[in-house]
Amino acid sequence: MRPWFPSAFRALAALSALSAVDGYFYHFQVECRYSSEDLKDVEYIERRIFNKLQDMMYNSTLNKYFGYSENGVYNADIWNKDESALAGAHSNLDGYCKPNAELYFKNILYHTVEPTVKVKTVKASSERHTTKLQCSAYDFYPEGIKLKWLRNGQEVKDGVTATEELYDGDWYHQIHSYLEFTPQSGETIECQVEHSSLKQPKTYKWDPSVPEGTRNKVIIGTSGLVLGLVLSIAGFVYYKKKSTGRILVPSS
Ligand SMILES: *[C@@H]1O[C@H](CO)[C@@H](O)[C@H](O)[C@H]1NC(C)=O
């Protein structure tokens, strides 16, 4: 009996038809195995498995089929004598494994996404220091990030705490680092980020002016005050005009 499928692609196409058979399962598996990124030792392996038992395997390194059952040995023997079958299987190494490896390396292995970093003031929780800062790095890929606090360019270790790298559940991660300290005038505080998406560490300066939340409240409050003043002045002017008019009318 001759095996059905001389090449990986025809086999995959036929597979769905076979799996519709109730109770028996034929499984055709193609593997591209790489142990180094230069693809020097990439290996193409085909496995034919029936009801969980491997019947036959092709190994591109030896360019040979191997049988694991009476039927498998019989078929492997036939295929190993068939130059075009061997060449067909072997062609998947350059035609399938290598181009795909390059795509996977580029899009998964070397793929990086730079974090969005925010430095802000949060409520201080200790008695010892007046100020607590939070440096958050969001949506970076892959895992493996380092956050540092710099005071006038020098790393600060005292008063620093951080969360673990938290997995967002969508390939991305986030992390938060905190610094508790007592600010001095004229100093610069920065959060420094090291990540594979960045060629060199990137620093983010803390803006010690009023934090955004408070600033918004101040803007809204001031706008309200200005609006109130404008309305009262207009009202006052209107009142003055009207009352002078009234005085003028009876005296004429
Ligand atoms: C394929 O053959 C090579 C050479 O003998 C061997 O090193 C390798 O482990 C084999 N691969 C598999 C998956 O058995």
Short mmCIF file of C-alpha atoms and ligand atoms in Angstrom, two decimals:
data_model
loop_
_atom_site.label_atom_id
_atom_site.label_comp_id
_atom_site.label_asym_id
_atom_site.label_seq_id
_atom_site.Cartn_x
_atom_site.Cartn_y
_atom_site.Cartn_z
CA MET A 1 0.00 0.00 0.00
CA ARG A 2 1.31 3.45 -0.97
CA PRO A 3 0.98 6.30 1.50
CA TRP A 4 -1.50 8.90 0.40
CA PHE A 5 0.41 12.11 0.61
CA PRO A 6 3.70 12.83 -1.08
CA SER A 7 3.95 16.44 0.17
CA ALA A 8 3.02 18.43 3.22
CA PHE A 9 0.58 20.73 1.50
CA ARG A 10 -1.49 18.07 -0.20
CA ALA A 11 -1.62 16.19 3.08
CA LEU A 12 -2.93 19.18 4.99
CA ALA A 13 -5.61 19.72 2.37
CA ALA A 14 -6.81 16.12 2.69
CA LEU A 15 -6.71 16.06 6.47
CA SER A 16 -10.07 17.65 7.18
CA ALA A 17 -11.86 15.11 5.01
CA LEU A 18 -10.28 12.29 6.98
CA SER A 19 -10.95 13.70 10.42
CA ALA A 20 -14.66 13.57 9.61
CA VAL A 21 -14.44 9.77 9.96
CA ASP A 22 -16.12 8.96 13.23
CA GLY A 23 -13.85 7.28 15.79
CA TYR A 24 -10.53 7.18 13.94
CA PHE A 25 -8.08 9.98 13.69
CA TYR A 26 -5.33 10.48 11.18
CA HIS A 27 -2.91 13.21 12.11
CA PHE A 28 -0.32 14.68 9.79
CA GLN A 29 2.18 16.95 11.46
CA VAL A 30 4.78 19.23 9.98
CA GLU A 31 7.52 20.65 12.17
CA CYS A 32 10.18 23.20 11.46
CA ARG A 33 12.84 22.92 14.14
CA TYR A 34 15.39 25.67 14.66
CA SER A 35 17.95 25.82 17.41
CA SER A 36 19.77 28.90 16.21
CA GLU A 37 18.64 32.14 14.65
CA ASP A 38 21.01 31.94 11.68
CA LEU A 39 18.97 28.95 10.41
CA LYS A 40 22.08 26.85 9.85
CA ASP A 41 20.57 23.78 11.49
CA VAL A 42 16.91 24.16 10.60
CA GLU A 43 15.25 20.78 10.27
CA TYR A 44 12.01 19.80 8.56
CA ILE A 45 10.11 16.89 10.14
CA GLU A 46 6.92 15.23 8.94
CA ARG A 47 4.97 12.84 11.11
CA ARG A 48 2.08 10.59 10.13
CA ILE A 49 0.10 9.47 13.12
CA PHE A 50 -2.91 7.19 13.16
CA ASN A 51 -4.94 6.86 16.35
CA LYS A 52 -2.13 8.49 18.34
CA LEU A 53 0.51 6.06 17.08
CA GLN A 54 3.29 7.48 14.94
CA ASP A 55 3.43 5.41 11.84
CA MET A 56 6.05 7.24 9.83
CA MET A 57 8.44 10.15 10.06
CA TYR A 58 10.49 12.13 7.56
CA ASN A 59 13.70 13.83 8.73
CA SER A 60 15.23 16.41 6.37
CA THR A 61 18.67 16.20 7.99
CA LEU A 62 18.96 12.59 6.84
CA ASN A 63 16.58 13.15 3.90
CA LYS A 64 14.94 9.87 4.82
CA TYR A 65 11.64 8.34 5.89
CA PHE A 66 11.41 6.06 8.92
CA GLY A 67 8.67 3.52 9.62
CA TYR A 68 7.38 2.65 13.09
CA SER A 69 4.89 -0.08 12.25
CA GLU A 70 4.84 -2.86 9.72
CA ASN A 71 2.83 -0.61 7.43
CA GLY A 72 5.12 2.34 8.18
CA VAL A 73 8.31 0.40 7.43
CA TYR A 74 6.81 -0.87 4.20
CA ASN A 75 5.84 2.61 3.03
CA ALA A 76 9.08 4.25 4.18
CA ASP A 77 10.99 1.72 2.11
CA ILE A 78 9.05 2.60 -1.02
CA TRP A 79 9.38 6.35 -0.46
CA ASN A 80 13.08 6.19 0.29
CA LYS A 81 13.61 4.67 -3.16
CA ASP A 82 11.56 7.45 -4.77
CA GLU A 83 13.91 10.32 -5.56
CA SER A 84 11.13 12.74 -6.41
CA ALA A 85 9.25 12.00 -3.14
CA LEU A 86 12.41 12.67 -1.14
CA ALA A 87 13.17 15.82 -3.13
CA GLY A 88 9.59 16.99 -2.65
CA ALA A 89 9.74 16.57 1.12
CA HIS A 90 13.17 18.12 1.32
CA SER A 91 12.08 21.18 -0.69
CA ASN A 92 9.93 22.25 2.28
CA LEU A 93 13.10 23.13 4.16
CA ASP A 94 13.92 26.06 1.87
CA GLY A 95 10.42 26.66 0.58
CA TYR A 96 8.47 26.54 3.83
CA CYS A 97 10.59 26.46 7.00
CA LYS A 98 13.17 29.12 6.22
CA PRO A 99 10.89 31.86 4.85
CA ASN A 100 8.49 31.30 7.76
CA ALA A 101 11.31 31.38 10.30
CA GLU A 102 12.37 34.78 9.02
CA LEU A 103 8.82 36.07 9.35
CA TYR A 104 8.40 34.65 12.85
CA PHE A 105 11.72 36.01 14.04
CA LYS A 106 10.91 39.45 12.69
CA ASN A 107 7.33 39.60 13.96
CA ILE A 108 7.50 37.70 17.24
CA LEU A 109 11.03 37.07 18.43
CA TYR A 110 12.45 40.53 17.72
CA HIS A 111 9.19 42.42 17.93
CA THR A 112 9.20 45.16 20.56
CA VAL A 113 6.77 47.89 21.58
CA GLU A 114 7.94 50.98 23.42
CA PRO A 115 6.13 51.77 26.68
CA THR A 116 4.06 54.88 27.26
CA VAL A 117 5.55 56.43 30.40
CA LYS A 118 3.88 58.80 32.87
CA VAL A 119 5.45 60.44 35.92
CA LYS A 120 3.05 61.98 38.41
CA THR A 121 2.67 63.00 42.03
CA VAL A 122 0.59 60.74 44.23
CA LYS A 123 -0.42 61.05 47.88
CA ALA A 124 2.54 60.43 50.19
CA SER A 125 2.00 57.51 52.53
CA SER A 126 4.98 57.89 54.84
CA GLU A 127 5.63 60.33 57.64
CA ARG A 128 9.26 60.65 56.70
CA HIS A 129 8.79 62.28 53.29
CA THR A 130 6.46 64.89 51.92
CA THR A 131 6.23 63.74 48.34
CA LYS A 132 5.51 60.49 46.57
CA LEU A 133 5.97 60.09 42.84
CA GLN A 134 4.71 57.35 40.58
CA CYS A 135 6.40 56.37 37.34
CA SER A 136 4.22 54.09 35.21
CA ALA A 137 5.22 52.31 32.03
CA TYR A 138 2.25 51.01 30.04
CA ASP A 139 1.79 48.72 27.05
CA PHE A 140 5.31 47.48 26.45
CA TYR A 141 6.34 44.24 24.79
CA PRO A 142 8.08 41.97 25.57
CA GLU A 143 8.55 41.50 29.31
CA GLY A 144 11.80 42.69 30.85
CA ILE A 145 11.96 46.34 31.83
CA LYS A 146 13.97 48.39 34.30
CA LEU A 147 12.77 51.60 35.94
CA LYS A 148 15.21 53.81 37.85
CA TRP A 149 14.81 57.10 39.67
CA LEU A 150 17.44 59.78 39.06
CA ARG A 151 17.97 62.80 41.29
CA ASN A 152 20.13 65.35 39.45
CA GLY A 153 21.26 62.50 37.22
CA GLN A 154 22.27 60.20 40.09
CA GLU A 155 20.38 57.00 40.78
CA VAL A 156 18.24 57.07 43.95
CA LYS A 157 17.62 53.78 45.72
CA ASP A 158 16.31 54.99 49.04
CA GLY A 159 12.53 55.28 49.21
CA VAL A 160 11.93 53.34 46.00
CA THR A 161 9.31 50.61 45.70
CA ALA A 162 7.85 48.97 42.63
CA THR A 163 5.23 46.53 41.46
CA GLU A 164 6.03 43.40 39.50
CA GLU A 165 5.70 43.52 35.74
CA LEU A 166 1.97 43.09 35.37
CA TYR A 167 0.55 41.19 32.41
CA ASP A 168 -2.33 43.01 30.73
CA GLY A 169 -3.71 39.85 29.11
CA ASP A 170 -3.20 41.20 25.58
CA TRP A 171 0.56 40.62 24.99
CA TYR A 172 1.36 43.92 26.72
CA HIS A 173 2.65 44.58 30.22
CA GLN A 174 2.77 47.45 32.70
CA ILE A 175 4.83 48.33 35.74
CA HIS A 176 4.75 51.05 38.37
CA SER A 177 7.63 52.39 40.44
CA TYR A 178 7.29 54.76 43.38
CA LEU A 179 9.69 57.24 44.93
CA GLU A 180 9.13 58.84 48.34
CA PHE A 181 11.33 61.82 49.03
CA THR A 182 11.52 65.38 50.21
CA PRO A 183 11.99 67.74 47.28
CA GLN A 184 14.66 70.42 47.29
CA SER A 185 14.45 73.47 45.10
CA GLY A 186 16.40 73.44 41.87
CA GLU A 187 16.82 69.68 41.65
CA THR A 188 15.63 67.49 38.78
CA ILE A 189 13.89 64.20 39.34
CA GLU A 190 13.63 61.78 36.46
CA CYS A 191 12.36 58.28 35.83
CA GLN A 192 14.67 56.28 33.60
CA VAL A 193 13.40 53.38 31.51
CA GLU A 194 15.45 50.56 30.01
CA HIS A 195 13.68 48.24 27.61
CA SER A 196 14.52 46.20 24.51
CA SER A 197 12.38 48.58 22.41
CA LEU A 198 14.77 51.44 23.27
CA LYS A 199 18.28 51.75 21.84
CA GLN A 200 19.37 53.53 25.01
CA PRO A 201 17.72 54.29 28.34
CA LYS A 202 15.09 57.01 28.08
CA THR A 203 14.39 59.51 30.85
CA TYR A 204 11.14 61.20 31.77
CA LYS A 205 11.25 64.34 33.91
CA TRP A 206 8.94 64.96 36.82
CA ASP A 207 7.15 68.28 36.45
CA PRO A 208 6.97 69.64 40.00
CA SER A 209 4.45 72.34 39.06
CA VAL A 210 0.86 71.73 40.08
CA PRO A 211 -0.27 68.20 39.19
CA GLU A 212 -2.74 67.86 36.35
CA GLY A 213 -5.80 67.03 38.46
CA THR A 214 -5.28 70.02 40.71
CA ARG A 215 -4.42 72.20 37.73
CA ASN A 216 -7.75 71.34 36.09
CA LYS A 217 -9.60 72.22 39.28
CA VAL A 218 -7.74 75.54 39.41
CA ILE A 219 -8.61 76.26 35.76
CA ILE A 220 -12.29 75.45 36.31
CA GLY A 221 -12.39 77.47 39.54
CA THR A 222 -10.69 80.47 37.94
CA SER A 223 -13.00 80.34 34.91
CA GLY A 224 -15.99 80.30 37.26
CA LEU A 225 -14.62 83.25 39.19
CA VAL A 226 -13.93 85.27 36.04
CA LEU A 227 -17.37 84.48 34.63
CA GLY A 228 -18.96 85.50 37.95
CA LEU A 229 -17.02 88.76 37.98
CA VAL A 230 -17.93 89.59 34.38
CA LEU A 231 -21.61 88.95 35.09
CA SER A 232 -21.62 91.02 38.29
CA ILE A 233 -19.86 93.92 36.59
CA ALA A 234 -22.30 93.78 33.67
CA GLY A 235 -25.19 93.64 36.12
CA PHE A 236 -23.79 96.53 38.08
CA VAL A 237 -23.27 98.65 34.95
CA TYR A 238 -26.79 97.78 33.78
CA TYR A 239 -28.22 98.66 37.19
CA LYS A 240 -26.29 101.96 37.26
CA LYS A 241 -27.48 102.93 33.78
CA LYS A 242 -31.08 102.06 34.59
CA SER A 243 -31.09 103.85 37.91
CA THR A 244 -29.45 107.01 36.46
CA GLY A 245 -32.09 106.86 33.67
CA ARG A 246 -34.85 106.66 36.26
CA ILE A 247 -33.44 109.59 38.12
CA LEU A 248 -33.18 111.53 34.88
CA VAL A 249 -36.76 110.87 33.79
CA PRO A 250 -38.66 112.55 36.63
CA SER A 251 -36.25 115.50 36.78
CA SER A 252 -36.85 116.43 33.11
C1 LIG B 1 16.88 14.02 12.53
O1 LIG B 1 18.14 13.46 12.27
C2 LIG B 1 19.24 14.11 12.86
C3 LIG B 1 20.50 13.42 12.40
O2 LIG B 1 20.52 12.09 12.78
C4 LIG B 1 19.08 14.07 14.38
O3 LIG B 1 20.15 14.74 14.98
C5 LIG B 1 17.78 14.70 14.76
O4 LIG B 1 17.57 14.60 16.15
C6 LIG B 1 16.62 14.05 14.02
N1 LIG B 1 15.41 14.77 14.36
C7 LIG B 1 14.36 14.22 14.98
C8 LIG B 1 13.21 15.14 15.27
O5 LIG B 1 14.30 13.08 15.33
#
